[in-house]
DNA sequence: TTATTAGTCTATCTTTTTTATAGGTTTTAT
DNA sequence: ATAAAACCTATAAAAAAGATAGACTAATAA
């Protein structure tokens, strides 16, 4: 399961995407709209900003905004940033690989192979679907 | 990521599957072979037994054994038992569903839809692949 | 230039989950 | 009887997740 952090991030990003035309959006507005603790959300948005996904403006009229159009922000990127590996096992992770301590040889480990396939099938979706694809469907 | 518990369970099950002909297998043997803390493994095997996946025999000559042939034990079942939901979000989980607290209407939530697809693609593999499919490939 | 607004930063705290261990109990083969 | 091996329950230790606090900095407007 994705952590609350990542879930909150997605909802916040959706809100920002659905309001791109309105200039910088307040943390407090997002927090209220999406029912998220404002202080917790603050940390999350900062992290997204430091990763170059969001930009911000301080002072009156300030807030957060997307650095790129929604269709260029892949879901996989957000998950990896805030949650870490997408793979179910460290030994099949592309970005967070760790050697398996419990098997003799990954090359002939059947678990490794099957979990690699699960990873591929998830990535096929998560690398290609973007913020644009998770906006509210009526909008 | 799957918990250590689930990872250990898979490795233990593989060992049992690869030794079906040898009668009950000792916890200690599995622990040593797969490099798992024996006491931790004990708990895991018990849980698998209580779920009807393993059987056991006490006393001398005792140990654990599979209750069904490896090809009838789906990977999804093991994961759900020891790790809980396979879905990335509670609101798209088939077995552990929880309402989303952050969106107004799941029916039009794009995140819900995409994550539902990720779940389906993972389940397509994990429901159909079994213990038999994760045995060491040379065997 | 000062007050206000709003993000920045870092630290800490609480709770939950995960991982692991301990030690006695029961069953069974010999 | 005794030794082997699973059973059971509790607890402890460590790590991660979730949440909060408060002082700091930058931008804007009066």
mmCIF file of C-alpha atoms (C1' of nucleotides) in Angstrom:
data_model
loop_
_atom_site.group_PDB
_atom_site.id
_atom_site.type_symbol
_atom_site.label_atom_id
_atom_site.label_comp_id
_atom_site.label_asym_id
_atom_site.label_seq_id
_atom_site.Cartn_x
_atom_site.Cartn_y
_atom_site.Cartn_z
ATOM 1 C CA UNK A 1 0.000 0.000 0.000
ATOM 2 C CA UNK A 2 1.060 3.547 -0.635
ATOM 3 C CA UNK A 3 1.775 5.595 2.471
ATOM 4 C CA UNK A 4 -0.559 8.386 3.539
ATOM 5 C CA UNK A 5 2.188 10.754 2.491
ATOM 6 C CA UNK A 6 2.034 9.580 -1.092
ATOM 7 C CA UNK A 7 -1.743 9.442 -1.096
ATOM 8 C CA UNK A 8 -1.910 13.007 0.184
ATOM 9 C CA UNK A 9 0.615 14.066 -2.426
ATOM 10 C CA UNK A 10 -1.544 12.696 -5.204
ATOM 11 C CA UNK A 11 -4.643 14.442 -3.968
ATOM 12 C CA UNK A 12 -2.754 17.697 -3.552
ATOM 13 C CA UNK A 13 -1.274 17.437 -7.028
ATOM 14 C CA UNK A 14 -4.713 16.783 -8.463
ATOM 15 C CA UNK A 15 -5.985 19.922 -6.788
ATOM 16 C CA UNK A 16 -3.096 21.940 -8.181
ATOM 17 C CA UNK A 17 -3.649 20.482 -11.633
ATOM 18 C CA UNK A 18 -7.330 21.299 -11.542
ATOM 19 C CA UNK A 19 -6.515 24.900 -10.671
ATOM 20 C CA UNK A 20 -3.513 25.663 -12.863
ATOM 21 C CA UNK A 21 -5.200 28.778 -14.212
ATOM 22 C CA UNK A 22 -5.649 30.304 -10.761
ATOM 23 C CA UNK A 23 -1.993 31.001 -10.033
ATOM 24 C CA UNK A 24 -0.284 29.878 -6.816
ATOM 25 C CA UNK A 25 -2.533 27.865 -4.496
ATOM 26 C CA UNK A 26 -2.329 28.079 -0.715
ATOM 27 C CA UNK A 27 -1.279 25.043 1.329
ATOM 28 C CA UNK A 28 -4.197 25.806 3.601
ATOM 29 C CA UNK A 29 -6.641 25.689 0.707
ATOM 30 C CA UNK A 30 -5.433 22.262 -0.376
ATOM 31 C CA UNK A 31 -5.414 20.988 3.186
ATOM 32 C CA UNK A 32 -8.995 22.069 3.715
ATOM 33 C CA UNK A 33 -10.230 20.900 0.341
ATOM 34 C CA UNK A 34 -8.642 17.468 0.636
ATOM 35 C CA UNK A 35 -9.024 16.981 4.342
ATOM 36 C CA UNK A 36 -5.327 16.745 5.152
ATOM 37 C CA UNK A 37 -3.414 17.969 8.218
ATOM 38 C CA UNK A 38 -1.944 21.288 7.143
ATOM 39 C CA UNK A 39 1.425 20.823 8.804
ATOM 40 C CA UNK A 40 1.885 17.353 7.386
ATOM 41 C CA UNK A 41 0.925 18.581 3.943
ATOM 42 C CA UNK A 42 3.428 21.413 4.290
ATOM 43 C CA UNK A 43 6.274 18.892 4.536
ATOM 44 C CA UNK A 44 5.011 16.932 1.593
ATOM 45 C CA UNK A 45 4.713 19.937 -0.691
ATOM 46 C CA UNK A 46 8.188 21.056 0.302
ATOM 47 C CA UNK A 47 9.553 17.669 -0.664
ATOM 48 C CA UNK A 48 7.790 17.885 -4.012
ATOM 49 C CA UNK A 49 9.237 21.323 -4.467
ATOM 50 C CA UNK A 50 12.778 20.209 -3.660
ATOM 51 C CA UNK A 51 12.370 17.465 -6.221
ATOM 52 C CA UNK A 52 11.519 20.053 -8.855
ATOM 53 C CA UNK A 53 7.925 18.964 -9.294
ATOM 54 C CA UNK A 54 6.383 22.012 -7.670
ATOM 55 C CA UNK A 55 7.335 25.657 -7.570
ATOM 56 C CA UNK A 56 6.349 28.118 -4.901
ATOM 57 C CA UNK A 57 5.960 31.773 -4.172
ATOM 58 C CA UNK A 58 6.219 33.323 -0.734
ATOM 59 C CA UNK A 59 4.280 36.167 0.791
ATOM 60 C CA UNK A 60 0.895 37.544 -0.091
ATOM 61 C CA UNK A 61 -0.477 36.035 -3.257
ATOM 62 C CA UNK A 62 1.942 33.159 -2.790
ATOM 63 C CA UNK A 63 1.397 29.428 -2.798
ATOM 64 C CA UNK A 64 2.346 26.347 -4.762
ATOM 65 C CA UNK A 65 2.062 25.553 -8.440
ATOM 66 C CA UNK A 66 3.100 22.804 -10.854
ATOM 67 C CA UNK A 67 6.433 23.245 -12.610
ATOM 68 C CA UNK A 68 5.256 21.300 -15.653
ATOM 69 C CA UNK A 69 1.982 20.517 -17.366
ATOM 70 C CA UNK A 70 0.064 17.672 -15.664
ATOM 71 C CA UNK A 71 0.550 15.349 -18.599
ATOM 72 C CA UNK A 72 4.316 15.400 -18.072
ATOM 73 C CA UNK A 73 4.250 14.262 -14.468
ATOM 74 C CA UNK A 74 4.299 10.460 -14.315
ATOM 75 C CA UNK A 75 2.725 8.747 -11.320
ATOM 76 C CA UNK A 76 5.742 6.478 -10.890
ATOM 77 C CA UNK A 77 7.932 9.475 -10.198
ATOM 78 C CA UNK A 78 5.781 10.639 -7.295
ATOM 79 C CA UNK A 79 5.603 7.179 -5.777
ATOM 80 C CA UNK A 80 9.345 6.618 -5.976
ATOM 81 C CA UNK A 81 10.053 10.011 -4.491
ATOM 82 C CA UNK A 82 7.802 9.703 -1.462
ATOM 83 C CA UNK A 83 7.342 5.991 -0.984
ATOM 84 C CA UNK A 84 10.437 4.397 -2.423
ATOM 85 C CA UNK A 85 10.385 1.208 -4.459
ATOM 86 C CA UNK A 86 7.429 0.191 -6.575
ATOM 87 C CA UNK A 87 8.616 -3.406 -6.810
ATOM 88 C CA UNK A 88 7.380 -5.941 -4.269
ATOM 89 C CA UNK A 89 10.888 -7.213 -3.522
ATOM 90 C CA UNK A 90 14.222 -5.404 -3.138
ATOM 91 C CA UNK A 91 15.842 -7.907 -5.510
ATOM 92 C CA UNK A 92 13.618 -6.842 -8.407
ATOM 93 C CA UNK A 93 13.670 -3.111 -7.791
ATOM 94 C CA UNK A 94 15.107 -1.011 -10.594
ATOM 95 C CA UNK A 95 15.752 2.051 -8.467
ATOM 96 C CA UNK A 96 16.305 0.566 -5.025
ATOM 97 C CA UNK A 97 17.872 -2.793 -5.754
ATOM 98 C CA UNK A 98 19.228 -4.920 -2.921
ATOM 99 C CA UNK A 99 20.613 -8.403 -3.144
ATOM 100 C CA UNK A 100 18.378 -11.187 -1.812
ATOM 101 C CA UNK A 101 19.709 -12.596 1.434
ATOM 102 C CA UNK A 102 17.578 -15.690 1.346
ATOM 103 C CA UNK A 103 18.316 -17.303 -1.966
ATOM 104 C CA UNK A 104 21.458 -18.726 -3.454
ATOM 105 C CA UNK A 105 21.169 -17.348 -6.946
ATOM 106 C CA UNK A 106 18.762 -14.692 -8.165
ATOM 107 C CA UNK A 107 19.329 -15.788 -11.726
ATOM 108 C CA UNK A 108 17.482 -19.056 -11.128
ATOM 109 C CA UNK A 109 15.106 -17.871 -8.395
ATOM 110 C CA UNK A 110 11.531 -18.288 -9.561
ATOM 111 C CA UNK A 111 10.234 -15.759 -7.077
ATOM 112 C CA UNK A 112 12.567 -13.172 -8.505
ATOM 113 C CA UNK A 113 11.273 -13.850 -11.988
ATOM 114 C CA UNK A 114 7.581 -13.659 -11.145
ATOM 115 C CA UNK A 115 7.984 -10.543 -9.030
ATOM 116 C CA UNK A 116 9.915 -8.957 -11.865
ATOM 117 C CA UNK A 117 6.873 -9.470 -14.013
ATOM 118 C CA UNK A 118 4.584 -7.922 -11.445
ATOM 119 C CA UNK A 119 6.893 -4.930 -11.323
ATOM 120 C CA UNK A 120 6.860 -4.609 -15.102
ATOM 121 C CA UNK A 121 3.092 -4.734 -15.293
ATOM 122 C CA UNK A 122 2.736 -2.064 -12.621
ATOM 123 C CA UNK A 123 5.379 0.138 -14.202
ATOM 124 C CA UNK A 124 3.772 -0.127 -17.588
ATOM 125 C CA UNK A 125 0.870 1.761 -16.095
ATOM 126 C CA UNK A 126 2.581 3.982 -13.556
ATOM 127 C CA UNK A 127 5.301 5.223 -15.893
ATOM 128 C CA UNK A 128 2.799 6.110 -18.578
ATOM 129 C CA UNK A 129 -0.098 7.476 -16.629
ATOM 130 C CA UNK A 130 0.337 11.050 -15.479
ATOM 131 C CA UNK A 131 -1.299 13.625 -13.304
ATOM 132 C CA UNK A 132 -3.538 14.422 -16.220
ATOM 133 C CA UNK A 133 -4.922 10.895 -16.112
ATOM 134 C CA UNK A 134 -5.987 11.085 -12.506
ATOM 135 C CA UNK A 135 -7.982 14.288 -12.621
ATOM 136 C CA UNK A 136 -11.607 14.086 -11.652
ATOM 137 C CA UNK A 137 -13.343 12.457 -14.587
ATOM 138 C CA UNK A 138 -16.157 14.946 -14.997
ATOM 139 C CA UNK A 139 -13.649 17.833 -15.277
ATOM 140 C CA UNK B 1 7.238 -3.802 -0.768
ATOM 141 C CA UNK B 2 6.362 -7.112 0.784
ATOM 142 C CA UNK B 3 7.262 -7.473 4.457
ATOM 143 C CA UNK B 4 10.113 -9.724 5.539
ATOM 144 C CA UNK B 5 7.462 -11.998 6.948
ATOM 145 C CA UNK B 6 5.942 -12.580 3.539
ATOM 146 C CA UNK B 7 9.317 -12.851 1.866
ATOM 147 C CA UNK B 8 10.407 -15.474 4.379
ATOM 148 C CA UNK B 9 7.139 -17.314 3.897
ATOM 149 C CA UNK B 10 7.725 -17.565 0.165
ATOM 150 C CA UNK B 11 11.240 -18.874 0.613
ATOM 151 C CA UNK B 12 10.087 -21.381 3.200
ATOM 152 C CA UNK B 13 7.243 -22.561 0.984
ATOM 153 C CA UNK B 14 9.627 -22.984 -1.909
ATOM 154 C CA UNK B 15 11.844 -25.145 0.253
ATOM 155 C CA UNK B 16 8.880 -27.261 1.307
ATOM 156 C CA UNK B 17 7.738 -27.584 -2.283
ATOM 157 C CA UNK B 18 11.164 -28.656 -3.429
ATOM 158 C CA UNK B 19 11.205 -31.353 -0.773
ATOM 159 C CA UNK B 20 7.657 -32.704 -0.873
ATOM 160 C CA UNK B 21 8.926 -36.235 -1.244
ATOM 161 C CA UNK B 22 10.972 -36.112 1.955
ATOM 162 C CA UNK B 23 8.068 -36.035 4.419
ATOM 163 C CA UNK B 24 7.810 -33.400 7.166
ATOM 164 C CA UNK B 25 10.601 -30.818 7.111
ATOM 165 C CA UNK B 26 12.083 -29.273 10.253
ATOM 166 C CA UNK B 27 11.683 -25.568 10.935
ATOM 167 C CA UNK B 28 15.348 -25.514 11.815
ATOM 168 C CA UNK B 29 16.280 -26.965 8.453
ATOM 169 C CA UNK B 30 14.349 -24.298 6.570
ATOM 170 C CA UNK B 31 15.725 -21.566 8.797
ATOM 171 C CA UNK B 32 19.280 -22.651 8.162
ATOM 172 C CA UNK B 33 18.827 -23.272 4.461
ATOM 173 C CA UNK B 34 17.134 -19.933 3.845
ATOM 174 C CA UNK B 35 19.005 -17.864 6.383
ATOM 175 C CA UNK B 36 16.002 -16.925 8.484
ATOM 176 C CA UNK B 37 15.747 -16.463 12.258
ATOM 177 C CA UNK B 38 14.337 -19.736 13.506
ATOM 178 C CA UNK B 39 11.987 -18.222 16.054
ATOM 179 C CA UNK B 40 10.569 -15.730 13.610
ATOM 180 C CA UNK B 41 10.088 -18.440 11.050
ATOM 181 C CA UNK B 42 8.296 -20.548 13.637
ATOM 182 C CA UNK B 43 5.581 -17.896 13.939
ATOM 183 C CA UNK B 44 5.222 -17.597 10.209
ATOM 184 C CA UNK B 45 4.848 -21.313 9.628
ATOM 185 C CA UNK B 46 2.282 -21.494 12.394
ATOM 186 C CA UNK B 47 0.275 -18.783 10.713
ATOM 187 C CA UNK B 48 0.438 -20.647 7.420
ATOM 188 C CA UNK B 49 -0.687 -23.760 9.218
ATOM 189 C CA UNK B 50 -3.618 -22.016 10.870
ATOM 190 C CA UNK B 51 -4.651 -20.779 7.446
ATOM 191 C CA UNK B 52 -4.743 -24.340 6.165
ATOM 192 C CA UNK B 53 -1.822 -23.956 3.807
ATOM 193 C CA UNK B 54 0.600 -26.085 5.788
ATOM 194 C CA UNK B 55 0.175 -29.171 7.904
ATOM 195 C CA UNK B 56 2.491 -30.296 10.671
ATOM 196 C CA UNK B 57 3.517 -33.231 12.750
ATOM 197 C CA UNK B 58 4.864 -32.949 16.265
ATOM 198 C CA UNK B 59 7.547 -34.925 18.014
ATOM 199 C CA UNK B 60 10.371 -36.948 16.575
ATOM 200 C CA UNK B 61 10.189 -37.238 12.814
ATOM 201 C CA UNK B 62 7.869 -34.231 12.791
ATOM 202 C CA UNK B 63 7.965 -31.004 10.840
ATOM 203 C CA UNK B 64 5.948 -29.054 8.293
ATOM 204 C CA UNK B 65 4.547 -30.026 4.939
ATOM 205 C CA UNK B 66 2.280 -28.561 2.252
ATOM 206 C CA UNK B 67 -1.403 -29.394 2.482
ATOM 207 C CA UNK B 68 -1.866 -29.181 -1.276
ATOM 208 C CA UNK B 69 0.242 -29.571 -4.366
ATOM 209 C CA UNK B 70 2.367 -26.481 -5.127
ATOM 210 C CA UNK B 71 0.433 -25.682 -8.284
ATOM 211 C CA UNK B 72 -2.719 -25.105 -6.228
ATOM 212 C CA UNK B 73 -1.256 -22.489 -3.945
ATOM 213 C CA UNK B 74 -1.632 -19.043 -5.503
ATOM 214 C CA UNK B 75 0.871 -16.345 -4.579
ATOM 215 C CA UNK B 76 -1.901 -13.820 -3.974
ATOM 216 C CA UNK B 77 -3.251 -15.952 -1.155
ATOM 217 C CA UNK B 78 0.044 -15.913 0.726
ATOM 218 C CA UNK B 79 0.478 -12.173 0.304
ATOM 219 C CA UNK B 80 -3.033 -11.386 1.483
ATOM 220 C CA UNK B 81 -2.671 -13.645 4.465
ATOM 221 C CA UNK B 82 0.606 -12.244 5.762
ATOM 222 C CA UNK B 83 0.800 -8.775 4.267
ATOM 223 C CA UNK B 84 -2.771 -7.709 3.740
ATOM 224 C CA UNK B 85 -3.919 -5.774 0.682
ATOM 225 C CA UNK B 86 -2.266 -6.124 -2.690
ATOM 226 C CA UNK B 87 -3.815 -2.907 -3.990
ATOM 227 C CA UNK B 88 -1.897 0.345 -3.657
ATOM 228 C CA UNK B 89 -4.852 2.182 -2.147
ATOM 229 C CA UNK B 90 -7.497 1.114 0.374
ATOM 230 C CA UNK B 91 -10.211 2.450 -1.903
ATOM 231 C CA UNK B 92 -9.357 -0.042 -4.656
ATOM 232 C CA UNK B 93 -8.737 -3.067 -2.478
ATOM 233 C CA UNK B 94 -11.012 -6.028 -3.119
ATOM 234 C CA UNK B 95 -10.347 -7.737 0.192
ATOM 235 C CA UNK B 96 -9.521 -4.820 2.473
ATOM 236 C CA UNK B 97 -11.600 -1.981 1.064
ATOM 237 C CA UNK B 98 -11.836 1.310 2.920
ATOM 238 C CA UNK B 99 -13.547 4.448 1.764
ATOM 239 C CA UNK B 100 -11.271 7.283 0.611
ATOM 240 C CA UNK B 101 -11.225 10.138 3.109
ATOM 241 C CA UNK B 102 -9.682 12.625 0.742
ATOM 242 C CA UNK B 103 -11.919 12.638 -2.258
ATOM 243 C CA UNK B 104 -15.525 13.589 -2.732
ATOM 244 C CA UNK B 105 -16.624 10.778 -4.988
ATOM 245 C CA UNK B 106 -14.697 7.613 -5.790
ATOM 246 C CA UNK B 107 -16.849 7.065 -8.826
ATOM 247 C CA UNK B 108 -15.284 10.033 -10.616
ATOM 248 C CA UNK B 109 -11.854 9.936 -8.947
ATOM 249 C CA UNK B 110 -9.191 9.394 -11.563
ATOM 250 C CA UNK B 111 -6.692 8.128 -9.041
ATOM 251 C CA UNK B 112 -9.123 5.432 -8.003
ATOM 252 C CA UNK B 113 -9.516 4.349 -11.598
ATOM 253 C CA UNK B 114 -5.816 4.154 -12.430
ATOM 254 C CA UNK B 115 -4.952 2.376 -9.200
ATOM 255 C CA UNK B 116 -7.727 -0.086 -9.891
ATOM 256 C CA UNK B 117 -5.980 -0.929 -13.104
ATOM 257 C CA UNK B 118 -2.645 -1.397 -11.369
ATOM 258 C CA UNK B 119 -4.356 -3.752 -8.947
ATOM 259 C CA UNK B 120 -5.892 -5.740 -11.793
ATOM 260 C CA UNK B 121 -2.605 -6.110 -13.591
ATOM 261 C CA UNK B 122 -0.867 -7.314 -10.442
ATOM 262 C CA UNK B 123 -3.672 -9.708 -9.579
ATOM 263 C CA UNK B 124 -3.710 -11.171 -13.037
ATOM 264 C CA UNK B 125 -0.255 -12.485 -12.260
ATOM 265 C CA UNK B 126 -0.465 -13.119 -8.531
ATOM 266 C CA UNK B 127 -3.774 -14.991 -8.658
ATOM 267 C CA UNK B 128 -2.589 -17.244 -11.445
ATOM 268 C CA UNK B 129 0.998 -17.881 -10.520
ATOM 269 C CA UNK B 130 1.465 -20.493 -7.842
ATOM 270 C CA UNK B 131 4.157 -21.976 -5.664
ATOM 271 C CA UNK B 132 5.015 -24.232 -8.558
ATOM 272 C CA UNK B 133 5.914 -21.205 -10.643
ATOM 273 C CA UNK B 134 8.431 -19.875 -8.172
ATOM 274 C CA UNK B 135 10.516 -22.980 -7.687
ATOM 275 C CA UNK B 136 14.165 -22.735 -8.562
ATOM 276 C CA UNK B 137 14.308 -22.795 -12.342
ATOM 277 C CA UNK B 138 16.928 -25.504 -12.744
ATOM 278 C CA UNK B 139 14.837 -27.900 -10.616
ATOM 279 C "C1'" DT C 1 9.518 51.051 6.344
ATOM 280 C "C1'" DT C 2 6.660 48.275 8.750
ATOM 281 C "C1'" DA C 3 3.068 44.796 9.191
ATOM 282 C "C1'" DT C 4 1.271 40.911 7.252
ATOM 283 C "C1'" DT C 5 1.226 36.951 4.642
ATOM 284 C "C1'" DA C 6 2.852 32.662 3.354
ATOM 285 C "C1'" DG C 7 6.323 29.377 2.409
ATOM 286 C "C1'" DT C 8 11.037 27.223 4.707
ATOM 287 C "C1'" DC C 9 13.469 24.559 7.766
ATOM 288 C "C1'" DT C 10 14.538 21.533 11.428
ATOM 289 C "C1'" DA C 11 13.468 19.224 15.280
ATOM 290 C "C1'" DT C 12 10.689 16.420 17.974
ATOM 291 C "C1'" DC C 13 7.002 13.582 19.408
ATOM 292 C "C1'" DT C 14 3.578 9.922 19.228
ATOM 293 C "C1'" DT C 15 1.712 5.920 17.450
ATOM 294 C "C1'" DT C 16 1.808 1.958 14.812
ATOM 295 C "C1'" DT C 17 3.964 -1.686 12.521
ATOM 296 C "C1'" DT C 18 7.586 -4.692 11.838
ATOM 297 C "C1'" DT C 19 10.947 -7.716 13.253
ATOM 298 C "C1'" DA C 20 12.646 -10.608 16.546
ATOM 299 C "C1'" DT C 21 13.174 -13.229 20.925
ATOM 300 C "C1'" DA C 22 12.006 -15.811 25.132
ATOM 301 C "C1'" DG C 23 10.284 -19.556 27.560
ATOM 302 C "C1'" DG C 24 7.123 -22.728 28.868
ATOM 303 C "C1'" DT C 25 3.547 -26.473 26.923
ATOM 304 C "C1'" DT C 26 2.007 -30.314 24.285
ATOM 305 C "C1'" DT C 27 2.499 -34.161 21.283
ATOM 306 C "C1'" DT C 28 4.758 -38.178 19.400
ATOM 307 C "C1'" DA C 29 8.283 -41.722 18.262
ATOM 308 C "C1'" DT C 30 11.364 -44.746 20.264
ATOM 309 C "C1'" DA D 1 10.585 -42.351 30.294
ATOM 310 C "C1'" DT D 2 12.951 -39.351 27.428
ATOM 311 C "C1'" DA D 3 14.060 -36.761 23.759
ATOM 312 C "C1'" DA D 4 12.545 -34.360 19.746
ATOM 313 C "C1'" DA D 5 9.851 -31.083 17.652
ATOM 314 C "C1'" DA D 6 5.906 -28.251 16.965
ATOM 315 C "C1'" DC D 7 2.629 -25.026 19.722
ATOM 316 C "C1'" DC D 8 1.431 -20.918 22.038
ATOM 317 C "C1'" DT D 9 1.590 -16.482 24.221
ATOM 318 C "C1'" DA D 10 3.778 -12.703 25.647
ATOM 319 C "C1'" DT D 11 6.887 -9.193 25.226
ATOM 320 C "C1'" DA D 12 10.670 -6.452 23.673
ATOM 321 C "C1'" DA D 13 13.300 -3.783 20.487
ATOM 322 C "C1'" DA D 14 13.703 -1.254 16.391
ATOM 323 C "C1'" DA D 15 12.067 1.108 12.608
ATOM 324 C "C1'" DA D 16 8.767 3.611 10.072
ATOM 325 C "C1'" DA D 17 4.752 6.396 9.623
ATOM 326 C "C1'" DG D 18 2.111 10.085 10.824
ATOM 327 C "C1'" DA D 19 1.685 14.371 12.852
ATOM 328 C "C1'" DT D 20 2.943 18.777 15.207
ATOM 329 C "C1'" DA D 21 5.672 22.865 16.882
ATOM 330 C "C1'" DG D 22 7.951 26.989 16.376
ATOM 331 C "C1'" DA D 23 11.283 30.022 14.858
ATOM 332 C "C1'" DC D 24 13.031 31.867 10.260
ATOM 333 C "C1'" DT D 25 12.915 34.038 5.599
ATOM 334 C "C1'" DA D 26 11.011 36.255 1.661
ATOM 335 C "C1'" DA D 27 7.563 38.879 -0.689
ATOM 336 C "C1'" DT D 28 3.973 42.092 -0.857
ATOM 337 C "C1'" DA D 29 1.170 45.993 0.267
ATOM 338 C "C1'" DA D 30 -0.066 49.813 3.126
#
